[in-house]
Amino acid sequence: MSKRLVNILVPLISIILGLIIGAIVMAVSGFNPIDGYIALWNGIFMDTYTMGETVRQITPYVFSGLAVAFAFRTGLFNIGVEGQLIMGWLAAAWVGQAFDLPAIIHLPLALLAAALAGALWAFIPGLLKAKLQVHEVIVTIMLNYTALHVANALIEVIADGGERTERIHETASLRSQFFESITDYSRLHWGFLLALIAVVIMWFILEKTTLGYELKSVGFNKNASQYAGMNVNKNIILAMVISGAFAGLGGAMEALGTFENMSKLHAMTGIGFDGIAVALLGANQPFGVLLGAILFGSLKNGGLNMPSEAGVPTEIVSIVIALIIFFVASGYIIRVALERFGKKRKEEK
Amino acid sequence: MSFLEVLYFIIPSAIFYAAPLILTAIGGVFTERSGVVNIGLEGIMVVGAASSIIFNLFFADQLGNSTPWVGLVVAMVVGIIFSLILAVAAVSLRADQTVSGVALNLLGLAVAVFTVKMIYDKGQTDSITERFSRFDIPLLSDIPVIGKMFFVDVYATSILAFAVAIIAWFVIYKSPFGLRLRAVGEHPMAADTMGVNVTKMRYVAVMISGALGGIGGAIYAQAIAGNFGASTISGQGFMAIAAMIFGKWHPLGALGAALFFGFAQALSVVGGSIPYIQDIPDVYLHILPYVLTILALAGFIGKAHAPKASGVPYIKGKR
C-alpha cells in the first residue's frame, strides 16, 4: 500500500471508528443511534438556514486549525490558540465599537487589530522558547487561562462594568444582507471567504516563499537548519507569531461576524482546542485543515439539532470528536494494521 | 480586622481550596516522573467530580455521613479507568502524549455532561446534601495562635491531601518503586536494560494520576462546588499542572505550590472583606498562578527541569 494512500486512510478510518463508537455510546445509553445520526445530518443540511449556520461554524475552525497546523510545521505545539483567539476576539470587538470610520478602513483595521492581538499573545511563548528554551506547551496553556481572566477584566472596563461589550458599528461588521436573504436569516457572514483566503495564504507561505522553506526546515531539524545558516530563533518566534495571527483572526470572526460583540467568558470557547483536532485530521496541510474544519464545524453545528430531534445530548458530538483525535493520534496502530493487511493481499496474489 | 484575624480567616480557606490541587498535582508528579506528560488531568478531575456528585445524589439516603467518602472512592476508580485511555494511547499505541491529553480533556467533559444530561435531563445536577464536614483537631487546636490558624474547622480532605503528599515523597524518593519510576522517566532504555518493565511502570504511574486526579475532582465537587455542571471544573486541572511545574516535579514542592495557588484562589474569593486585599482587582489574583508558572519555567524563580524522557514514547530497541 502506498504511503499516500495510508496517509489518507488513517484519518478516514479514525472518523469511521469515532462515529461507530459514538453510535455504540448512544445505543448503550438507550438512544437510537440511527435517529441520532439522522438528527445530526439534518442539523447540518436540513434547510438553507442550517446550512448557513454550518458554514458560519466552520469559519473560526478553519482559522484555529490553520493556527495549530502552522506552528506544528515548525515543530511547535501551539495549545494556546484558545487564548490567542480570545485576545483577537476582544481586540476586534473593541476596535469595532470604539471607532467611527468608513467601512473600507474600519473593517480591515478591526481584522488587523485581532491578528496583532493574537500574534502578540503568541509572541510570549515564542520568545521564551527561542531565548530560554522554555517548552511552549506549558506556557501556552498557562496563557490560555491568563487570556480568559484578562479578557473578562478588560470587558468590564470597556463596558463600564457590564457583562458584554457594545455591539460593533456596522462599518466593522462582516455580516451581509445578501447572505441573510439567501440563508433565511442565518448568521452567515463574509468570514468564510477570509477563511478560504487564509488557507491559500498559509499554503503560499509554506510552499512558495523562502520564509516557509526555512520554517519547515526548522521543524524538520533544528540543528541542520542552524548549520545551513538559518536563524532558528527568529524562525521559532515568527512561526508562533504567524500562528497567533491566524488564531486572532479566528477570534475576529466571532467578534465581527457571529456575535458582533464579546461577552464575559465563563469557560474556554473550545474553538482553539478543537483546532488541534482539525489540524491533526488535516495532517497540518492547509487544504487538509480546510477539510478537517468542514468536518468538525459541521459536526458541532449539526450536534445542536440532536437534543430536540432525537433527544440525544449534544455532547455526543464532542465525544465523537475526542475519539477521532485519539484514533488519529494513535495512527501508529492503524498503520501497522493496514500494512499487515496490505502484505497479506500481496502474498495472496 | 487585625492582621492575626485576617490570617485566621485566610489560611484555613487557602488550605481548603488547595486540597484538590495538591492531590491532582501529585498525580501529575507521578506520571511526569515516569515520562508521560499528562495534560489530561483536567479531564480526569471532571469525571472524578461528576461521578462523585452523581453517586452522592443517589446514595446520600442510604449512606448518610459517609457518602462523600465513598464518593471519593468511586471517583478514584472512575479516574483510574478513565486514565487508562491515556495509558493505552500514549504508552502502548505511541500516540503523541500532549494530543492524547487534550483529547482526554475533551472526552472527560463531554462524557460527564452527557451522563448528567442523560440522568437528570438538564446540564447541571442538584446540590448534594451530604458534604464534607469540618472538625477541630483535639489537643492541637488548643495551641495558641497556630492552633486557631491550622487546626480549627479543618476539613478531613485537607489532612488527606497533606498525607498523600508526604506518602508520595516517601514512595518516589525512598522506595525501590520510586527509584524505578524516576529511572524510567529519565532514561527508559537504561532502566529497561536493568530489567525494569518500562511499559508497566508507565501504566502504573498514569493510573496513580488517574486515582489522585479523580479524588481531587471529587473533593472539589463535594467540598467546594456542591454540584456538578459543565463549568464546575474550569482550569483546576491545568492549575494543578502549574503547581506540579512550579513545585519542580517534586511532591513536596507541588504541595507548597498548590498551597500557594490555593491561597491566591482563596484571596480572590474571600479577599473582598479583607482590608488592602479588597483593593487589588480580582484579575491579578486569578492570573497569579499561571503567570508565576511561566516565570518559574523561564528561570526567573530558580530553573525547573522536567524529567528527561517526559513526553517521549519508549520504543524498544530504538536508539
XYZ file of C-alpha atoms in Angstrom:
668
model
C 0.000 0.000 0.000
C 1.448 3.377 -0.936
C 2.329 5.834 1.797
C -0.010 8.421 0.356
C -2.960 6.053 0.486
C -2.161 5.134 4.096
C -1.978 8.813 4.994
C -5.476 9.313 3.652
C -6.852 6.064 5.063
C -5.724 6.717 8.674
C -7.939 9.799 9.181
C -10.803 8.201 7.266
C -10.699 5.050 9.386
C -10.435 7.219 12.503
C -13.560 9.145 11.558
C -15.483 5.945 10.888
C -14.307 4.356 14.153
C -15.247 7.527 16.035
C -18.737 7.526 14.552
C -19.187 3.804 15.242
C -18.190 4.165 18.889
C -20.435 7.238 19.106
C -23.285 5.027 17.857
C -22.439 2.378 20.459
C -22.440 5.014 23.207
C -25.852 6.198 22.065
C -27.191 2.650 21.916
C -25.869 1.792 25.376
C -27.389 4.997 26.771
C -30.781 3.945 25.445
C -30.978 6.172 22.383
C -31.488 5.088 18.807
C -28.156 5.775 17.088
C -29.766 5.935 13.639
C -32.223 8.591 14.792
C -29.319 10.370 16.415
C -27.254 10.496 13.263
C -30.252 11.472 11.140
C -30.772 14.384 13.535
C -27.082 15.216 13.170
C -27.381 15.137 9.386
C -30.458 17.354 9.488
C -28.652 19.721 11.812
C -26.091 20.204 9.075
C -28.122 20.169 5.857
C -31.823 20.476 6.723
C -32.506 23.839 5.088
C -30.711 26.958 3.929
C -30.714 28.350 7.469
C -28.932 25.362 8.994
C -26.522 25.238 6.087
C -25.718 28.907 6.569
C -25.140 28.307 10.268
C -22.948 25.295 9.483
C -20.683 27.358 7.245
C -20.646 30.043 9.940
C -19.487 27.465 12.472
C -16.813 26.131 10.117
C -15.224 29.578 9.644
C -13.480 30.021 13.035
C -12.448 26.350 12.951
C -10.528 26.970 9.731
C -8.566 29.721 11.448
C -7.885 27.819 14.666
C -6.901 24.743 12.641
C -4.530 26.791 10.477
C -3.029 28.332 13.607
C -2.276 24.956 15.180
C -1.070 23.473 11.885
C 1.221 26.381 11.076
C 3.043 26.098 14.388
C 3.191 22.322 14.023
C 5.030 22.637 10.726
C 7.831 24.454 12.544
C 7.853 21.782 15.222
C 5.912 23.841 17.744
C 2.796 22.730 19.555
C 0.601 25.784 19.993
C -2.051 24.749 22.540
C -2.509 28.440 23.179
C -4.704 29.049 20.142
C -7.610 29.296 22.558
C -6.057 32.224 24.421
C -4.824 33.927 21.256
C -8.310 33.628 19.805
C -9.832 35.207 22.912
C -7.419 38.133 22.700
C -8.166 38.541 18.978
C -11.875 38.434 19.672
C -11.547 41.145 22.298
C -9.337 43.365 20.126
C -11.711 43.153 17.161
C -14.761 43.765 19.331
C -13.109 46.800 20.887
C -11.932 48.342 17.613
C -15.355 47.587 16.131
C -17.219 49.631 18.714
C -14.697 52.276 19.733
C -14.043 53.992 16.402
C -16.157 55.762 13.827
C -14.548 55.130 10.477
C -15.635 54.371 6.921
C -16.077 50.621 6.328
C -13.144 50.434 3.961
C -10.806 51.373 6.817
C -12.761 50.177 9.836
C -13.158 46.510 8.910
C -9.515 45.967 7.880
C -8.424 47.837 10.995
C -10.522 45.575 13.232
C -9.150 42.471 11.495
C -5.611 43.795 11.804
C -6.116 44.503 15.491
C -7.335 40.948 16.054
C -4.381 39.465 14.174
C -1.964 41.666 16.111
C -3.505 40.786 19.464
C -3.285 37.075 18.705
C 0.248 37.475 17.385
C 1.323 39.380 20.472
C -0.155 36.743 22.777
C 1.739 34.065 20.830
C 4.917 36.126 20.793
C 5.427 35.469 24.519
C 5.785 31.657 24.264
C 7.744 32.082 21.026
C 10.241 34.390 22.658
C 10.558 32.196 25.754
C 11.083 29.136 23.558
C 13.676 30.820 21.376
C 15.667 32.597 24.051
C 15.259 30.416 27.129
C 14.273 27.005 25.699
C 11.056 27.005 27.727
C 8.642 24.404 26.420
C 5.854 26.159 24.533
C 3.120 23.696 25.538
C 3.027 24.656 29.205
C 3.480 28.373 28.569
C 0.650 28.462 26.043
C -1.660 26.523 28.390
C -0.947 28.982 31.182
C -1.532 31.889 28.792
C -4.947 30.452 27.856
C -6.273 30.976 31.343
C -4.424 34.257 31.686
C -6.163 35.414 28.494
C -9.546 34.291 29.802
C -9.284 36.275 33.022
C -7.585 39.286 31.445
C -10.223 39.463 28.701
C -13.046 39.259 31.232
C -11.477 42.044 33.260
C -10.978 44.199 30.146
C -14.562 43.625 29.005
C -15.694 45.008 32.330
C -13.536 48.084 31.758
C -14.684 48.574 28.156
C -18.341 48.043 29.034
C -18.197 50.211 32.182
C -18.830 47.293 34.492
C -21.189 45.495 32.118
C -21.189 41.858 31.062
C -20.561 42.437 27.354
C -19.074 44.981 25.015
C -21.347 47.185 22.962
C -22.386 45.980 19.551
C -19.796 46.800 16.901
C -20.574 49.503 14.367
C -21.959 48.434 11.044
C -18.785 49.643 9.329
C -16.756 46.911 11.042
C -19.257 44.111 10.563
C -18.688 41.092 8.354
C -22.401 40.374 8.151
C -24.132 40.831 4.837
C -27.772 41.266 3.928
C -27.180 39.199 0.839
C -26.189 36.125 2.856
C -29.013 36.738 5.303
C -31.506 36.823 2.463
C -30.318 33.609 0.798
C -29.933 31.654 4.052
C -33.169 32.582 5.802
C -31.504 34.989 8.262
C -28.703 32.761 9.485
C -25.609 34.446 10.882
C -23.532 33.501 7.848
C -21.030 36.255 7.134
C -18.184 37.170 4.787
C -15.706 35.494 7.130
C -15.773 32.205 5.272
C -14.244 33.910 2.256
C -11.500 35.265 4.501
C -11.011 31.743 5.810
C -10.539 30.413 2.281
C -8.058 33.208 1.572
C -6.215 32.336 4.793
C -5.908 28.716 3.630
C -4.323 29.893 0.388
C -2.052 32.306 2.263
C -0.781 29.549 4.529
C -0.177 27.306 1.545
C 1.625 30.143 -0.232
C 3.828 30.989 2.744
C 4.797 27.381 3.358
C 5.272 26.219 -0.219
C 6.260 29.275 -2.231
C 8.374 31.512 -0.015
C 11.853 31.330 1.472
C 10.311 32.062 4.834
C 8.105 28.980 4.572
C 11.015 26.846 3.480
C 13.016 27.944 6.500
C 10.082 27.416 8.861
C 9.557 23.866 7.633
C 13.266 23.209 7.701
C 13.483 24.271 11.351
C 10.532 21.978 12.023
C 12.320 19.007 10.470
C 15.728 19.534 12.019
C 16.808 22.486 14.095
C 20.498 21.676 14.054
C 20.727 21.126 10.324
C 18.882 24.392 9.747
C 21.242 26.208 12.051
C 24.182 24.669 10.241
C 22.746 25.757 6.907
C 22.829 29.326 8.156
C 19.211 29.831 9.140
C 18.327 31.849 12.191
C 16.481 29.184 14.190
C 15.389 31.518 16.983
C 13.957 34.034 14.571
C 12.026 31.313 12.786
C 10.592 29.911 16.020
C 9.317 33.333 17.046
C 7.980 34.022 13.564
C 6.152 30.711 13.433
C 4.440 31.409 16.754
C 3.571 34.972 15.759
C 2.031 33.951 12.432
C 0.198 31.107 14.140
C -1.104 33.552 16.723
C -2.232 35.936 13.990
C -4.336 33.164 12.427
C -5.816 32.437 15.851
C -6.542 36.115 16.439
C -8.364 36.297 13.109
C -10.433 33.308 14.236
C -11.479 35.449 17.183
C -12.294 38.300 14.817
C -14.770 36.021 13.040
C -16.711 35.745 16.302
C -16.379 39.444 17.074
C -17.183 40.893 13.658
C -19.398 38.161 12.234
C -21.127 35.754 14.566
C -21.793 37.724 17.748
C -20.829 41.297 16.838
C -19.692 41.821 20.422
C -17.900 39.943 23.205
C -19.494 38.698 26.410
C -17.597 37.668 29.505
C -16.499 34.073 29.127
C -17.224 31.628 31.923
C -15.142 28.905 30.300
C -12.919 28.381 27.293
C -14.590 28.731 23.898
C -13.310 25.324 22.830
C -12.584 26.576 19.304
C -8.856 26.621 19.979
C -8.754 23.103 21.413
C -10.882 21.791 18.564
C -8.348 23.462 16.276
C -5.870 20.830 17.431
C -8.269 18.151 16.214
C -8.764 19.994 12.947
C -5.031 20.337 12.314
C -4.347 16.740 13.300
C -7.021 15.400 10.987
C -5.804 17.625 8.179
C -2.228 16.367 8.625
C -1.162 20.014 9.110
C -1.679 20.716 5.413
C -3.601 23.923 4.607
C -6.174 22.177 2.450
C -6.344 19.263 4.865
C -7.132 21.770 7.588
C -9.970 23.108 5.474
C -11.431 19.607 5.184
C -10.946 18.972 8.882
C -12.654 22.258 9.747
C -15.558 21.427 7.451
C -15.994 18.072 9.203
C -15.717 19.283 12.797
C -17.609 22.537 12.184
C -20.438 20.553 10.589
C -20.460 18.021 13.429
C -20.557 20.782 16.039
C -23.365 22.658 14.369
C -25.295 19.519 13.483
C -24.981 18.311 17.055
C -27.067 21.255 18.224
C -30.045 19.678 16.500
C -29.678 16.310 18.243
C -31.369 17.100 21.591
C -34.545 18.483 20.016
C -34.928 15.933 17.250
C -33.576 12.726 18.787
C -33.293 13.568 22.486
C -29.563 12.879 22.430
C -27.399 15.387 24.355
C -25.164 17.407 22.002
C -22.138 16.269 23.974
C -22.177 13.061 21.926
C -20.564 15.127 19.159
C -17.711 16.159 21.459
C -17.298 12.517 22.440
C -17.028 11.525 18.771
C -14.538 14.339 18.098
C -12.383 13.347 21.081
C -12.407 9.739 19.924
C -11.376 10.759 16.413
C -8.412 12.647 17.897
C -7.419 9.556 19.873
C -7.552 7.367 16.801
C -5.649 9.788 14.585
C -3.051 10.314 17.322
C -2.746 6.550 17.735
C -2.358 6.300 13.967
C 0.606 4.008 14.537
C -1.635 1.042 15.292
C -3.879 1.718 12.290
C -0.782 1.975 10.088
C 0.511 -1.344 11.367
C -2.873 -2.962 10.743
C -3.025 -1.520 7.240
C 0.488 -2.670 6.436
C -0.252 -6.231 7.610
C -3.436 -6.151 5.586
C -1.505 -4.869 2.566
C 1.175 -7.539 2.908
C -1.378 -10.339 3.129
C -3.040 -9.154 -0.053
C 0.322 -9.141 -1.808
C 1.121 -12.672 -0.695
C -2.245 -13.905 -1.904
C -1.507 -12.502 -5.320
C -9.743 43.391 61.233
C -6.354 42.824 62.799
C -3.603 41.092 60.897
C -3.932 37.961 63.009
C -7.665 37.794 62.410
C -7.030 38.061 58.688
C -4.682 35.096 58.949
C -7.248 33.097 60.940
C -9.663 33.819 58.156
C -7.496 33.308 55.090
C -5.240 30.378 55.965
C -7.998 27.810 56.523
C -9.693 28.794 53.261
C -6.358 28.664 51.424
C -5.827 25.087 52.634
C -9.432 24.307 51.785
C -9.014 25.487 48.179
C -5.595 23.872 47.872
C -6.619 20.298 48.724
C -7.882 19.300 45.239
C -4.880 20.990 43.646
C -2.435 19.189 45.914
C -3.831 15.748 45.123
C -4.079 16.326 41.385
C -0.638 17.925 41.197
C 0.878 14.914 42.961
C -0.853 12.695 40.433
C 0.873 14.786 37.789
C 4.223 14.326 39.513
C 3.836 10.552 39.289
C 3.088 10.477 35.547
C 5.681 13.039 34.561
C 8.298 11.282 36.652
C 7.593 8.136 34.655
C 7.993 10.010 31.383
C 4.351 10.515 30.409
C 3.036 14.045 30.021
C -0.493 14.185 31.376
C -2.293 17.246 30.036
C -5.491 15.265 30.636
C -5.582 15.906 34.384
C -8.349 18.439 33.842
C -10.495 15.807 32.142
C -9.726 13.296 34.882
C -10.814 15.817 37.522
C -14.014 16.420 35.605
C -15.013 12.742 35.534
C -13.998 12.424 39.190
C -16.162 15.402 40.123
C -19.124 14.183 38.077
C -19.014 10.587 39.296
C -18.726 11.589 42.951
C -21.642 14.025 42.713
C -23.858 11.544 40.883
C -23.000 8.838 43.425
C -23.578 11.250 46.271
C -27.020 12.213 44.977
C -28.063 8.595 44.521
C -26.780 7.129 47.775
C -26.953 10.010 50.262
C -30.082 8.496 51.835
C -28.578 5.078 52.443
C -25.036 6.035 53.396
C -25.612 9.270 55.291
C -22.477 10.875 56.653
C -20.061 8.574 54.925
C -21.430 9.339 51.423
C -18.759 11.867 50.388
C -16.023 9.440 51.412
C -17.470 6.567 49.438
C -17.907 9.137 46.671
C -14.156 9.712 46.784
C -13.528 6.010 46.283
C -15.965 5.914 43.388
C -14.260 8.920 41.803
C -10.887 7.262 42.322
C -11.983 4.108 40.499
C -13.590 6.102 37.687
C -10.445 8.224 37.447
C -8.265 5.149 37.144
C -10.432 3.603 34.432
C -10.570 6.900 32.567
C -6.812 7.427 32.774
C -6.281 4.012 31.218
C -7.402 5.520 27.913
C -4.396 7.827 28.075
C -2.133 4.974 29.132
C -3.208 2.801 26.206
C -2.893 5.626 23.672
C 0.318 7.195 24.957
C 2.236 4.147 26.169
C 1.072 1.222 24.058
C -0.036 2.943 20.865
C 2.769 5.525 20.945
C 0.351 8.379 20.366
C 1.536 11.916 20.905
C 1.073 12.373 24.643
C 0.071 16.017 24.508
C -2.514 15.362 21.826
C -3.967 12.384 23.712
C -4.088 14.513 26.847
C -6.043 17.196 25.023
C -8.395 14.536 23.689
C -8.791 13.190 27.236
C -9.898 16.639 28.405
C -12.465 16.916 25.621
C -13.678 13.388 26.259
C -13.884 13.810 30.033
C -16.037 16.911 29.875
C -18.215 15.506 27.091
C -18.795 12.157 28.808
C -19.512 13.807 32.158
C -22.021 16.314 30.812
C -23.564 13.660 28.549
C -24.122 11.397 31.541
C -25.522 14.182 33.691
C -27.943 15.216 30.940
C -28.982 11.614 30.433
C -29.741 11.061 34.123
C -31.141 14.439 35.130
C -32.352 15.804 31.789
C -30.505 19.060 32.416
C -26.942 20.299 32.241
C -26.397 20.715 35.952
C -27.090 18.410 38.875
C -28.928 19.418 42.035
C -26.861 20.326 45.058
C -25.724 17.460 47.226
C -26.965 17.215 50.783
C -24.059 15.284 52.257
C -20.913 17.371 52.096
C -17.544 17.021 53.751
C -17.781 18.424 57.237
C -15.206 20.253 59.333
C -13.943 19.435 62.784
C -11.432 20.688 65.325
C -8.364 18.548 65.841
C -8.188 17.738 69.571
C -5.144 18.992 71.530
C -3.507 20.646 68.508
C -6.310 23.158 68.187
C -5.588 24.360 71.727
C -2.129 25.625 70.790
C -2.219 29.420 70.887
C -2.160 31.273 67.539
C -1.067 28.323 65.397
C -3.852 26.130 66.680
C -6.513 28.559 65.563
C -4.780 29.019 62.232
C -4.276 25.427 61.218
C -6.257 23.063 63.407
C -9.685 24.618 63.943
C -12.503 23.876 61.500
C -10.322 21.554 59.466
C -11.602 19.534 56.553
C -10.527 15.909 56.717
C -9.859 16.131 52.985
C -7.118 18.679 53.655
C -5.439 16.232 56.018
C -5.767 13.580 53.340
C -4.055 15.861 50.829
C -1.113 16.533 53.151
C -0.820 12.832 53.965
C -0.801 11.886 50.286
C 1.917 14.457 49.583
C 4.156 13.022 52.287
C 3.465 9.434 51.245
C 4.203 10.383 47.632
C 7.513 11.918 48.670
C 8.396 8.734 50.534
C 7.345 6.485 47.649
C 9.146 8.462 44.948
C 12.389 9.108 46.830
C 12.714 6.321 49.386
C 11.267 3.183 47.823
C 12.557 0.854 45.084
C 9.358 1.566 43.154
C 10.145 5.281 43.216
C 13.700 4.734 42.050
C 12.442 2.701 39.109
C 9.784 5.292 38.375
C 12.345 8.067 38.206
C 14.727 5.925 36.158
C 12.009 5.199 33.618
C 11.299 8.908 33.283
C 14.923 9.951 32.935
C 16.365 7.218 30.751
C 13.908 4.474 29.863
C 16.409 2.472 27.833
C 18.869 2.268 30.716
C 16.038 1.244 33.022
C 14.879 -1.352 30.524
C 18.370 -2.814 30.289
C 18.396 -3.184 34.065
C 15.223 -5.231 33.888
C 12.659 -2.594 34.732
C 9.438 -3.029 32.797
C 9.038 0.445 31.288
C 5.544 -0.127 29.957
C 4.279 -1.459 33.283
C 5.836 1.395 35.254
C 4.273 3.964 32.977
C 0.861 2.310 33.139
C 1.008 2.275 36.935
C 2.098 5.917 37.036
C -0.719 7.034 34.758
C -3.221 5.057 36.834
C -1.946 6.685 40.035
C -2.516 10.072 38.435
C -5.984 8.913 37.438
C -6.722 7.898 41.016
C -5.406 11.126 42.559
C -6.926 13.323 39.851
C -10.292 11.626 40.350
C -10.091 12.167 44.105
C -9.021 15.770 43.550
C -12.015 16.398 41.311
C -14.321 14.705 43.817
C -13.045 16.841 46.680
C -13.512 19.986 44.641
C -17.049 18.956 43.738
C -18.143 17.688 47.148
C -16.441 20.271 49.337
C -16.310 23.453 47.269
C -18.829 23.348 44.402
C -21.609 21.189 45.862
C -22.992 20.186 42.480
C -21.759 19.339 39.007
C -22.132 21.236 35.755
C -20.075 21.855 32.641
C -18.135 24.666 34.302
C -17.646 23.124 37.758
C -14.049 22.248 36.999
C -12.688 25.084 34.923
C -8.944 25.160 34.878
C -8.344 23.342 38.179
C -6.556 20.550 36.362
C -4.345 22.959 34.484
C -3.658 24.823 37.694
C -2.570 21.504 39.201
C -0.169 21.052 36.294
C 1.082 24.557 37.023
C 1.592 23.592 40.670
C 3.494 20.486 39.622
C 5.879 22.519 37.458
C 6.159 25.344 39.965
C 6.984 22.661 42.525
C 9.712 21.402 40.200
C 8.283 17.906 39.756
C 8.756 17.214 43.465
C 5.813 16.046 45.627
C 6.559 18.433 48.479
C 7.326 21.228 46.033
C 3.976 20.564 44.390
C 2.376 20.630 47.840
C 3.867 24.035 48.549
C 2.970 25.410 45.133
C -0.584 24.082 45.372
C -0.952 25.692 48.809
C 0.239 28.965 47.370
C -2.173 28.749 44.431
C -4.934 27.803 46.854
C -4.027 30.932 48.776
C -4.376 33.012 45.608
C -7.755 31.410 44.879
C -8.930 31.967 48.423
C -7.882 35.607 48.228
C -9.859 36.103 45.048
C -12.943 34.544 46.655
C -12.896 35.956 50.184
C -10.493 38.861 49.616
C -13.351 41.342 49.262
C -13.751 41.527 53.013
C -10.094 41.990 53.902
C -8.515 45.446 54.058
C -5.849 46.186 51.400
C -6.585 42.921 49.598
C -10.003 44.177 48.548
C -8.291 46.991 46.642
C -6.474 44.539 44.368
C -8.542 43.788 41.265
C -9.576 40.117 41.150
C -7.930 39.562 37.806
C -4.436 39.749 39.303
C -5.254 37.032 41.800
C -6.865 34.914 39.089
C -3.868 35.017 36.768
C -1.243 34.831 39.511
C -0.750 31.014 39.420
C -0.391 30.961 35.650
C 1.960 33.922 35.428
C 4.115 32.565 38.250
C 4.389 29.243 36.458
C 5.583 30.943 33.286
C 8.123 32.913 35.303
C 9.274 29.742 37.045
C 9.707 27.985 33.705
C 11.591 30.937 32.306
C 14.049 30.527 35.138
C 13.262 33.723 36.984
C 12.373 31.747 40.093
C 15.056 29.066 40.020
C 15.373 26.846 36.963
C 12.910 23.964 36.742
C 13.909 20.860 34.855
C 11.404 18.353 33.535
C 12.275 14.649 33.685
C 14.385 13.976 30.614
C 12.255 11.372 28.865
C 8.987 13.146 29.649
C 6.758 13.211 26.604
C 8.723 10.684 24.592
C 7.154 7.302 23.872
C 9.538 4.457 24.635
C 10.128 2.126 21.691
C 12.177 -0.929 22.489
C 15.389 -1.245 20.520
C 15.276 2.317 19.232
C 18.365 4.391 19.932
